[in-house]
mmCIF file of C-alpha atoms in Angstrom:
data_model
loop_
_atom_site.group_PDB
_atom_site.id
_atom_site.type_symbol
_atom_site.label_atom_id
_atom_site.label_comp_id
_atom_site.label_asym_id
_atom_site.label_seq_id
_atom_site.Cartn_x
_atom_site.Cartn_y
_atom_site.Cartn_z
ATOM 1 C CA MET A 902 -92.639 -162.570 -64.051
ATOM 2 C CA ILE A 903 -89.575 -160.905 -62.431
ATOM 3 C CA GLU A 904 -86.441 -161.735 -63.438
ATOM 4 C CA TYR A 905 -84.257 -160.009 -61.452
ATOM 5 C CA ILE A 906 -84.405 -157.228 -58.906
ATOM 6 C CA LYS A 907 -81.706 -153.678 -59.029
ATOM 7 C CA GLY A 908 -81.497 -151.395 -56.408
ATOM 8 C CA GLU A 909 -81.100 -150.075 -53.012
ATOM 9 C CA LEU A 910 -80.426 -152.364 -50.283
ATOM 10 C CA THR A 911 -82.043 -151.532 -46.870
ATOM 11 C CA GLU A 912 -82.451 -154.546 -45.066
ATOM 12 C CA LEU A 913 -80.447 -157.562 -44.256
ATOM 13 C CA THR A 914 -80.965 -160.002 -41.977
ATOM 14 C CA PRO A 915 -79.553 -163.592 -42.300
ATOM 15 C CA ALA A 916 -82.932 -164.556 -44.050
ATOM 16 C CA TYR A 917 -84.376 -161.737 -45.142
ATOM 17 C CA ALA A 918 -83.320 -158.730 -47.523
ATOM 18 C CA THR A 919 -85.187 -155.367 -48.864
ATOM 19 C CA ILE A 920 -84.418 -153.923 -52.243
ATOM 20 C CA GLU A 921 -86.205 -150.516 -52.656
ATOM 21 C CA ALA A 922 -86.468 -150.010 -56.755
ATOM 22 C CA ALA A 923 -88.217 -147.438 -58.467
ATOM 23 C CA GLY A 924 -89.218 -146.085 -54.858
ATOM 24 C CA VAL A 925 -90.750 -149.405 -54.138
ATOM 25 C CA GLY A 926 -89.308 -152.087 -51.366
ATOM 26 C CA TYR A 927 -89.285 -155.521 -52.508
ATOM 27 C CA GLY A 928 -89.488 -158.488 -49.402
ATOM 28 C CA LEU A 929 -87.259 -160.917 -50.884
ATOM 29 C CA ASN A 930 -86.447 -164.321 -48.409
ATOM 30 C CA ILE A 931 -83.191 -165.723 -49.034
ATOM 31 C CA SER A 932 -80.130 -167.938 -47.642
ATOM 32 C CA LEU A 933 -77.295 -167.857 -46.047
ATOM 33 C CA ASN A 934 -75.298 -167.895 -49.107
ATOM 34 C CA THR A 935 -76.834 -164.395 -50.560
ATOM 35 C CA TYR A 936 -76.718 -163.515 -46.996
ATOM 36 C CA THR A 937 -73.153 -163.455 -47.406
ATOM 37 C CA ALA A 938 -72.469 -162.546 -50.753
ATOM 38 C CA CYS A 939 -75.164 -159.929 -49.830
ATOM 39 C CA GLN A 940 -73.432 -158.146 -47.040
ATOM 40 C CA LYS A 941 -70.033 -156.437 -48.752
ATOM 41 C CA HIS A 942 -73.129 -154.035 -49.974
ATOM 42 C CA LEU A 943 -73.987 -152.474 -46.812
ATOM 43 C CA SER A 944 -71.581 -149.861 -45.054
ATOM 44 C CA HIS A 945 -71.989 -151.026 -41.673
ATOM 45 C CA PRO A 946 -75.046 -153.903 -39.904
ATOM 46 C CA GLY A 947 -78.105 -151.927 -40.563
ATOM 47 C CA GLY A 948 -76.979 -148.893 -42.961
ATOM 48 C CA THR A 949 -77.544 -148.364 -46.451
ATOM 49 C CA ALA A 950 -75.792 -149.988 -50.033
ATOM 50 C CA LYS A 951 -73.168 -148.629 -50.903
ATOM 51 C CA GLU A 952 -74.105 -149.542 -54.538
ATOM 52 C CA PRO A 953 -77.055 -151.253 -55.819
ATOM 53 C CA VAL A 954 -77.258 -154.958 -55.380
ATOM 54 C CA LYS A 955 -78.892 -157.094 -57.903
ATOM 55 C CA LEU A 956 -80.745 -160.389 -56.644
ATOM 56 C CA TYR A 957 -82.819 -162.913 -59.462
ATOM 57 C CA VAL A 958 -86.290 -164.113 -57.794
ATOM 58 C CA TYR A 959 -88.573 -166.503 -57.388
ATOM 59 C CA GLU A 960 -91.912 -165.849 -56.823
ATOM 60 C CA ALA A 961 -94.065 -168.381 -55.089
ATOM 61 C CA ILE A 962 -96.931 -167.788 -55.981
ATOM 62 C CA ARG A 963 -99.828 -169.496 -53.631
ATOM 63 C CA GLU A 964 -103.995 -169.147 -52.521
ATOM 64 C CA ASP A 965 -102.673 -167.231 -49.456
ATOM 65 C CA ALA A 966 -99.425 -165.521 -50.353
ATOM 66 C CA TYR A 967 -97.330 -164.556 -53.067
ATOM 67 C CA VAL A 968 -94.140 -164.645 -51.787
ATOM 68 C CA LEU A 969 -90.030 -163.644 -53.278
ATOM 69 C CA TYR A 970 -86.981 -165.268 -53.224
ATOM 70 C CA GLY A 971 -83.911 -163.490 -54.200
ATOM 71 C CA PHE A 972 -80.593 -165.150 -54.981
ATOM 72 C CA TYR A 973 -77.261 -163.694 -55.333
ATOM 73 C CA ASN A 974 -76.559 -165.948 -58.684
ATOM 74 C CA LYS A 975 -78.621 -167.373 -61.507
ATOM 75 C CA LYS A 976 -76.741 -170.428 -60.538
ATOM 76 C CA GLU A 977 -77.936 -170.390 -56.439
ATOM 77 C CA ARG A 978 -81.624 -169.824 -57.957
ATOM 78 C CA GLU A 979 -81.452 -172.879 -60.744
ATOM 79 C CA MET A 980 -80.730 -175.306 -57.670
ATOM 80 C CA PHE A 981 -83.459 -173.931 -55.315
ATOM 81 C CA GLU A 982 -86.475 -174.718 -58.385
ATOM 82 C CA LEU A 983 -84.367 -177.463 -59.059
ATOM 83 C CA LEU A 984 -85.140 -178.474 -55.269
ATOM 84 C CA ILE A 985 -88.668 -177.789 -54.944
ATOM 85 C CA THR A 986 -89.245 -180.151 -57.715
ATOM 86 C CA VAL A 987 -88.324 -183.490 -55.014
ATOM 87 C CA SER A 988 -90.897 -184.253 -53.391
ATOM 88 C CA GLY A 989 -90.765 -183.620 -49.738
ATOM 89 C CA VAL A 990 -88.898 -180.583 -51.010
ATOM 90 C CA GLY A 991 -90.569 -177.442 -50.216
ATOM 91 C CA ALA A 992 -89.111 -174.056 -50.845
ATOM 92 C CA ASN A 993 -88.149 -172.820 -47.108
ATOM 93 C CA THR A 994 -86.443 -176.538 -46.979
ATOM 94 C CA ALA A 995 -84.907 -175.448 -50.506
ATOM 95 C CA ARG A 996 -83.443 -172.128 -49.046
ATOM 96 C CA MET A 997 -82.131 -174.151 -45.786
ATOM 97 C CA MET A 998 -80.397 -176.792 -47.743
ATOM 98 C CA LEU A 999 -78.636 -173.362 -49.602
ATOM 99 C CA SER A 1000 -77.910 -171.863 -46.152
ATOM 100 C CA GLY A 1001 -75.913 -175.211 -44.922
ATOM 101 C CA MET A 1002 -73.862 -175.924 -47.787
ATOM 102 C CA SER A 1003 -72.355 -173.919 -51.455
ATOM 103 C CA VAL A 1004 -74.319 -174.856 -55.291
ATOM 104 C CA ALA A 1005 -71.208 -176.260 -55.647
ATOM 105 C CA GLU A 1006 -70.821 -178.564 -52.630
ATOM 106 C CA LEU A 1007 -74.673 -179.891 -52.884
ATOM 107 C CA CYS A 1008 -73.812 -180.651 -56.354
ATOM 108 C CA ASN A 1009 -70.701 -182.725 -55.417
ATOM 109 C CA ALA A 1010 -72.790 -184.609 -52.571
ATOM 110 C CA ILE A 1011 -76.396 -185.341 -55.208
ATOM 111 C CA SER A 1012 -73.130 -186.311 -57.937
ATOM 112 C CA THR A 1013 -71.599 -188.234 -55.569
ATOM 113 C CA GLY A 1014 -74.369 -189.881 -53.982
ATOM 114 C CA ASN A 1015 -73.476 -188.212 -50.646
ATOM 115 C CA ALA A 1016 -76.771 -189.039 -48.991
ATOM 116 C CA LYS A 1017 -75.625 -189.129 -44.964
ATOM 117 C CA LEU A 1018 -74.002 -184.883 -46.030
ATOM 118 C CA ILE A 1019 -77.818 -183.940 -47.119
ATOM 119 C CA GLN A 1020 -79.039 -185.511 -44.367
ATOM 120 C CA SER A 1021 -77.260 -183.293 -42.503
ATOM 121 C CA ILE A 1022 -79.140 -180.323 -43.441
ATOM 122 C CA LYS A 1023 -81.954 -179.815 -40.717
ATOM 123 C CA GLY A 1024 -85.211 -181.157 -42.234
ATOM 124 C CA ILE A 1025 -83.886 -183.859 -44.570
ATOM 125 C CA GLY A 1026 -83.984 -186.948 -43.828
ATOM 126 C CA LYS A 1027 -82.831 -190.383 -45.896
ATOM 127 C CA MET A 1028 -85.821 -190.839 -47.634
ATOM 128 C CA THR A 1029 -85.515 -186.985 -49.015
ATOM 129 C CA ALA A 1030 -82.063 -187.472 -49.212
ATOM 130 C CA GLN A 1031 -82.355 -190.006 -51.620
ATOM 131 C CA ARG A 1032 -84.949 -189.094 -53.523
ATOM 132 C CA ILE A 1033 -83.271 -185.988 -53.922
ATOM 133 C CA ILE A 1034 -79.831 -187.800 -55.131
ATOM 134 C CA VAL A 1035 -82.016 -189.473 -57.897
ATOM 135 C CA ASP A 1036 -84.339 -187.010 -58.927
ATOM 136 C CA LEU A 1037 -82.117 -184.711 -59.695
ATOM 137 C CA ARG A 1038 -78.521 -186.566 -60.608
ATOM 138 C CA ASP A 1039 -78.750 -185.451 -64.294
ATOM 139 C CA LYS A 1040 -80.598 -182.623 -64.199
ATOM 140 C CA ILE A 1041 -77.871 -180.746 -62.107
ATOM 141 C CA VAL A 1042 -75.438 -181.918 -65.580
ATOM 142 C CA ALA A 1043 -78.152 -181.070 -67.975
ATOM 143 C CA LEU A 1044 -78.494 -177.408 -66.692
ATOM 144 C CA GLY A 1045 -75.277 -176.676 -66.528
ATOM 145 C CA ILE A 1046 -75.532 -176.195 -62.768
ATOM 146 C CA THR A 1047 -72.535 -178.755 -62.123
ATOM 147 C CA THR A 1048 -70.207 -180.388 -65.053
ATOM 148 C CA GLU A 1049 -70.704 -184.045 -66.614
ATOM 149 C CA ILE A 1050 -70.374 -187.202 -63.913
ATOM 150 C CA PRO A 1051 -68.556 -190.036 -64.658
ATOM 151 C CA ALA A 1052 -68.911 -193.539 -63.737
ATOM 152 C CA GLY A 1053 -67.182 -192.875 -60.766
ATOM 153 C CA GLY A 1054 -69.684 -190.870 -59.021
ATOM 154 C CA ALA A 1055 -67.047 -187.660 -58.860
ATOM 155 C CA ILE A 1056 -67.940 -184.540 -60.413
ATOM 156 C CA ALA A 1057 -64.640 -184.807 -63.601
ATOM 157 C CA ALA A 1058 -62.806 -181.807 -64.495
ATOM 158 C CA PRO A 1059 -64.269 -178.501 -64.974
ATOM 159 C CA VAL A 1060 -64.579 -177.129 -68.917
ATOM 160 C CA ASN A 1061 -64.624 -173.581 -70.801
ATOM 161 C CA THR A 1062 -68.154 -172.836 -69.434
ATOM 162 C CA ALA A 1063 -68.057 -170.421 -72.284
ATOM 163 C CA VAL A 1064 -67.100 -172.282 -74.987
ATOM 164 C CA ARG A 1065 -69.666 -174.785 -73.692
ATOM 165 C CA ASP A 1066 -72.137 -172.627 -73.412
ATOM 166 C CA GLU A 1067 -72.027 -170.915 -77.331
ATOM 167 C CA ALA A 1068 -71.668 -174.803 -78.471
ATOM 168 C CA VAL A 1069 -75.408 -175.523 -76.573
ATOM 169 C CA ALA A 1070 -76.828 -173.053 -77.578
ATOM 170 C CA ALA A 1071 -75.925 -173.864 -81.181
ATOM 171 C CA LEU A 1072 -76.698 -177.003 -80.994
ATOM 172 C CA THR A 1073 -80.342 -176.736 -79.663
ATOM 173 C CA MET A 1074 -80.919 -173.557 -81.875
ATOM 174 C CA LEU A 1075 -80.464 -176.891 -85.066
ATOM 175 C CA GLY A 1076 -83.270 -178.553 -83.536
ATOM 176 C CA PHE A 1077 -81.086 -181.073 -80.511
ATOM 177 C CA ALA A 1078 -82.865 -180.962 -77.290
ATOM 178 C CA PRO A 1079 -80.855 -179.565 -74.511
ATOM 179 C CA ALA A 1080 -80.050 -182.660 -71.760
ATOM 180 C CA PRO A 1081 -78.497 -185.322 -74.428
ATOM 181 C CA THR A 1082 -76.330 -181.907 -76.247
ATOM 182 C CA GLN A 1083 -75.004 -180.872 -72.558
ATOM 183 C CA LYS A 1084 -73.294 -184.377 -71.787
ATOM 184 C CA VAL A 1085 -71.795 -185.078 -76.044
ATOM 185 C CA VAL A 1086 -70.493 -181.459 -75.770
ATOM 186 C CA VAL A 1087 -69.407 -182.005 -72.242
ATOM 187 C CA ALA A 1088 -67.150 -184.518 -73.273
ATOM 188 C CA ILE A 1089 -66.149 -183.434 -75.768
ATOM 189 C CA LEU A 1090 -64.064 -180.314 -74.146
ATOM 190 C CA GLN A 1091 -63.094 -182.768 -71.382
ATOM 191 C CA GLU A 1092 -61.395 -185.315 -74.044
ATOM 192 C CA GLN A 1093 -60.009 -181.766 -75.876
ATOM 193 C CA PRO A 1094 -59.941 -178.676 -73.526
ATOM 194 C CA SER A 1095 -58.631 -176.341 -75.819
ATOM 195 C CA LEU A 1096 -61.061 -176.346 -79.047
ATOM 196 C CA PRO A 1097 -62.748 -173.369 -80.726
ATOM 197 C CA VAL A 1098 -66.847 -173.774 -80.696
ATOM 198 C CA GLU A 1099 -66.706 -174.494 -84.050
ATOM 199 C CA GLN A 1100 -64.845 -177.768 -83.525
ATOM 200 C CA VAL A 1101 -67.244 -178.709 -80.299
ATOM 201 C CA VAL A 1102 -70.123 -178.516 -82.839
ATOM 202 C CA LYS A 1103 -68.529 -180.304 -85.480
ATOM 203 C CA LEU A 1104 -67.714 -182.983 -83.059
ATOM 204 C CA ALA A 1105 -71.050 -183.028 -81.090
ATOM 205 C CA LEU A 1106 -73.169 -183.725 -84.060
ATOM 206 C CA LYS A 1107 -71.334 -186.673 -85.046
ATOM 207 C CA GLN A 1108 -72.083 -188.652 -82.079
ATOM 208 C CA ILE A 1109 -75.254 -186.849 -80.736
ATOM 209 C CA LYS A 1110 -78.096 -189.670 -81.289
#
């Protein structure tokens, strides 16, 4: 499995990037968001990279093709991987969605049930938009792509992600499932954002069912 590729950015278009690493040129399909992030690495249009670029990779292996998708950060890759689990959403459609909206914008649309906004992306119909919302609303919270979603539907105030991640990791190592653990930890930090990791873990142990 390829986790990421780091090397010289030798070619960049709004949908495709080539990175040369150890003498091998890797062609990766990218979103417009990743394209924008990569542009700063080019000295001029069509030029070579000023410094090595690192793209996280998703490998799509089929009988007739082996395709690489590149993402400037892990959050975008995580969202891509979630999107392609939805019936009717393939890799190219997911890339189109991540070209039309940022990860934060897409999370907000999903969490608030804004199907019309999702439908505004080319290739996404009403039924697919609704499936995306139903299938992914809880998952984007469980994986930490966004924060907890309160009853009203809007994304709650951000929490200290370092403390959240460390607390969830500790509780997971103790044998608790990641998804419910994530929700409990986020809720604690929203009420008491200044708590240290050990206090968050102690409170979570009393609340996790």
